[in-house]
Amino acid sequence: MKKRIIGRKSVLVVALFLLTASDMMGTAPLVSACTCREPSVYRDYRDDFVTNVFRVKVKKEVVDGRDRWYKVKMGKNFKGCRPRRKNFWIKTAESSATCGALLKVGRTHILFAHRESKGVYSIHSCNPNKQWRDLSKAEKTFLKGREYECNGRRYCADGGSAYLKCSEGCPACDYKKEGITCETSVCRGCGLDAAYLYDSKTFEPAQCKSS
């Protein structure tokens, strides 16, 4: 069995079973499987392996051996430096058995990608790479309120200024004792509007129970 783990927080296991020497000669098929935990927009956004999160429109699909390539047009950026080119290629495995992600040509998708080299990004099915319209309202709000960094500078995903001078605050509740983290950013607003609360273990959105 060969194990492959993608990212610190993503759980991805690709199991390859070589049955006998005769299997390698083509007398029996190679069995493979892709197993991963349920994708989460909130948790996977914070995965160190995910270097970029962006919204793109899929323009073209090409299969080349064991790889599937998608030509995409850049839209909104939510994490990492924006690709230098407006149109670029995304790579994934050709087969879903090896965790290849399937996108629809002509549709707009949210992608959780890994930057492999200059201008080349890869995705897999263990991240929530799906059509933008399939995201919940809460997930879209989360992404639009993101503050991301590129080359030492901070940016707001919605296009606003990450350097706006205003107060930022967390709610007056005992969120730390409840296992909640309070994150603030002017990209969401000022005062309490700047606060975003999430479960410190699962990274899912949370609310204080105490007052």
Coordinates of C-alpha atoms in Angstrom, one line a residue:
M1 CA 0.0 0.0 0.0
K2 CA 1.3 3.4 -0.9
K3 CA 0.1 6.4 1.1
R4 CA 0.1 10.0 -0.1
I5 CA -0.9 12.9 2.1
I6 CA -1.6 16.3 0.5
G7 CA -1.3 19.2 2.9
R8 CA -1.1 19.3 6.7
K9 CA -4.8 19.4 7.2
S10 CA -6.2 17.6 4.1
V11 CA -6.4 13.8 4.5
L12 CA -5.8 12.2 1.1
V13 CA -4.9 8.5 0.7
V14 CA -4.3 6.9 -2.6
A15 CA -4.1 3.2 -2.1
L16 CA -2.5 1.1 -4.9
F17 CA -2.7 -2.7 -4.7
L18 CA -0.3 -4.7 -6.8
L19 CA -1.8 -8.2 -6.7
T20 CA 0.9 -10.4 -8.2
A21 CA 3.7 -10.3 -10.7
S22 CA 1.3 -11.4 -13.4
D23 CA -0.8 -8.3 -12.6
M24 CA 2.0 -6.1 -13.7
M25 CA 2.0 -7.9 -17.0
G26 CA -1.6 -6.9 -17.6
T27 CA -3.4 -10.1 -16.6
A28 CA -5.3 -8.2 -13.8
P29 CA -6.3 -4.6 -13.5
L30 CA -4.6 -2.2 -11.1
V31 CA -7.0 -1.2 -8.3
S32 CA -6.8 2.3 -7.0
A33 CA -8.9 4.5 -4.7
C34 CA -9.1 8.1 -3.5
T35 CA -10.2 8.6 0.1
C36 CA -10.4 11.9 1.8
R37 CA -12.5 13.6 4.5
E38 CA -15.4 15.8 3.7
P39 CA -14.2 19.0 1.9
S40 CA -14.7 22.3 3.8
V41 CA -14.5 25.8 2.4
Y42 CA -13.6 27.1 5.9
R43 CA -11.0 24.4 6.9
D44 CA -9.4 23.9 3.5
Y45 CA -8.9 27.7 3.1
R46 CA -6.5 27.5 6.0
D47 CA -4.7 24.4 4.7
D48 CA -1.0 25.3 4.2
F49 CA -0.9 23.1 1.1
V50 CA -3.6 25.3 -0.5
T51 CA -1.5 28.3 -1.7
N52 CA -4.2 29.9 -3.8
V53 CA -8.0 30.2 -3.7
F54 CA -9.6 32.0 -6.6
R55 CA -12.8 32.2 -8.7
V56 CA -12.3 31.3 -12.4
K57 CA -14.3 30.5 -15.5
V58 CA -13.4 27.3 -17.2
K59 CA -12.7 27.8 -20.9
K60 CA -11.2 24.5 -22.1
E61 CA -10.5 21.0 -21.1
V62 CA -7.6 18.8 -22.4
V63 CA -6.6 15.2 -21.3
D64 CA -2.9 14.4 -21.7
G65 CA -2.0 10.9 -20.5
R66 CA -2.6 10.7 -16.7
D67 CA -3.3 14.4 -16.4
R68 CA -6.3 16.5 -17.1
W69 CA -5.8 20.2 -17.9
Y70 CA -8.2 23.1 -17.7
K71 CA -7.6 26.5 -19.2
V72 CA -9.3 29.1 -17.0
K73 CA -9.9 32.8 -16.9
M74 CA -9.1 34.5 -13.7
G75 CA -11.8 36.2 -11.7
K76 CA -11.8 37.1 -8.0
N77 CA -8.8 36.3 -5.8
F78 CA -9.3 35.1 -2.2
K79 CA -5.9 33.8 -1.1
G80 CA -2.3 34.0 -2.3
C81 CA -0.8 36.1 -5.1
R82 CA -3.0 36.6 -8.2
P83 CA -1.7 34.6 -11.2
R84 CA 0.3 36.9 -13.5
R85 CA -1.8 36.0 -16.5
K86 CA -5.5 36.4 -16.8
N87 CA -5.8 33.1 -18.7
F88 CA -3.8 30.1 -17.3
W89 CA -3.8 26.4 -16.9
I90 CA -4.9 24.2 -13.9
K91 CA -3.7 20.6 -13.7
T92 CA -5.4 17.6 -12.0
A93 CA -5.3 13.8 -12.2
E94 CA -7.2 12.4 -15.2
S95 CA -9.0 9.8 -13.1
S96 CA -11.2 10.5 -10.1
A97 CA -9.7 7.2 -8.6
T98 CA -6.5 9.2 -8.2
C99 CA -8.3 12.2 -6.8
G100 CA -8.7 14.1 -10.1
A101 CA -11.2 17.0 -9.8
L102 CA -13.8 17.4 -12.5
L103 CA -14.8 20.9 -13.7
K104 CA -17.5 22.0 -16.2
V105 CA -16.4 24.0 -19.2
G106 CA -18.2 27.3 -19.5
R107 CA -19.0 27.4 -15.8
T108 CA -17.6 29.6 -13.0
H109 CA -15.8 27.6 -10.2
I110 CA -14.1 28.3 -6.9
L111 CA -10.7 26.5 -6.8
F112 CA -8.5 25.6 -3.9
A113 CA -5.1 25.2 -5.7
H114 CA -1.5 24.5 -5.1
R115 CA 1.1 26.6 -6.9
E116 CA 3.6 24.0 -8.3
S117 CA 5.8 26.3 -10.4
K118 CA 5.6 29.6 -12.2
G119 CA 2.2 29.7 -13.9
V120 CA 1.2 26.1 -13.0
Y121 CA -1.4 25.3 -10.4
S122 CA -2.9 21.9 -9.4
I123 CA -6.1 20.8 -7.7
H124 CA -7.5 17.6 -6.4
S125 CA -11.0 16.3 -5.4
C126 CA -10.3 16.4 -1.6
N127 CA -10.8 20.2 -1.6
P128 CA -14.2 21.9 -2.3
N129 CA -13.4 22.7 -6.0
K130 CA -17.0 23.3 -7.2
Q131 CA -19.2 25.7 -9.1
W132 CA -19.5 29.1 -7.5
R133 CA -23.3 28.9 -7.6
D134 CA -23.2 25.8 -5.4
L135 CA -21.6 27.6 -2.5
S136 CA -23.9 28.6 0.4
K137 CA -24.5 32.3 1.2
A138 CA -22.3 31.9 4.3
E139 CA -19.4 30.4 2.3
K140 CA -19.5 33.2 -0.2
T141 CA -19.6 35.8 2.6
F142 CA -16.6 34.2 4.2
L143 CA -14.6 34.3 1.0
K144 CA -15.5 37.8 0.1
G145 CA -14.5 39.0 3.6
R146 CA -11.0 37.4 3.3
E147 CA -7.8 39.4 3.8
Y148 CA -4.9 37.8 2.0
E149 CA -1.2 38.6 1.6
C150 CA 1.1 38.8 -1.4
N151 CA 4.7 39.8 -1.4
G152 CA 4.4 41.4 2.0
R153 CA 1.3 43.4 1.2
R154 CA -2.2 42.8 2.4
Y155 CA -5.3 42.9 0.2
C156 CA -9.1 42.6 0.6
A157 CA -10.8 40.0 -1.5
D158 CA -13.7 42.4 -2.2
G159 CA -11.3 45.0 -3.6
G160 CA -11.4 47.3 -0.6
S161 CA -8.4 48.6 1.3
A162 CA -6.8 46.3 3.9
Y163 CA -5.1 49.4 5.4
L164 CA -8.3 51.2 6.3
K165 CA -7.9 53.0 9.7
C166 CA -10.7 52.1 11.9
S167 CA -11.4 50.2 15.1
E168 CA -11.7 46.4 15.1
G169 CA -13.3 44.5 17.9
C170 CA -14.4 41.1 19.1
P171 CA -17.8 40.5 20.9
A172 CA -17.9 40.8 24.7
C173 CA -18.2 37.1 25.4
D174 CA -15.9 34.4 26.8
Y175 CA -15.2 32.9 23.3
K176 CA -11.8 31.5 24.2
K177 CA -13.3 29.3 27.0
E178 CA -15.8 28.0 24.4
G179 CA -13.0 26.9 22.1
I180 CA -13.7 29.8 19.7
T181 CA -11.2 32.0 17.9
C182 CA -12.0 35.6 17.0
E183 CA -10.4 36.9 13.9
T184 CA -10.6 40.6 12.9
S185 CA -10.1 42.4 9.6
V186 CA -11.2 45.7 8.2
C187 CA -11.9 43.8 5.0
R188 CA -15.2 42.9 6.7
G189 CA -15.8 46.3 8.2
C190 CA -15.1 48.3 11.4
G191 CA -16.0 47.7 15.0
L192 CA -17.7 44.4 15.6
D193 CA -18.4 44.0 11.9
A194 CA -14.6 43.2 11.6
A195 CA -14.9 40.1 13.8
Y196 CA -15.2 36.6 12.4
L197 CA -15.7 33.8 15.0
Y198 CA -14.8 30.2 14.2
D199 CA -14.3 26.9 16.0
S200 CA -10.6 26.6 16.9
K201 CA -10.5 22.9 16.0
T202 CA -12.8 22.5 13.0
F203 CA -12.4 26.1 11.6
E204 CA -16.2 26.1 11.0
P205 CA -18.1 29.3 11.8
A206 CA -19.1 29.6 15.4
Q207 CA -21.1 31.8 17.8
C208 CA -20.7 32.6 21.4
K209 CA -23.1 30.9 23.8
S210 CA -22.1 33.1 26.7
S211 CA -23.0 36.8 26.9

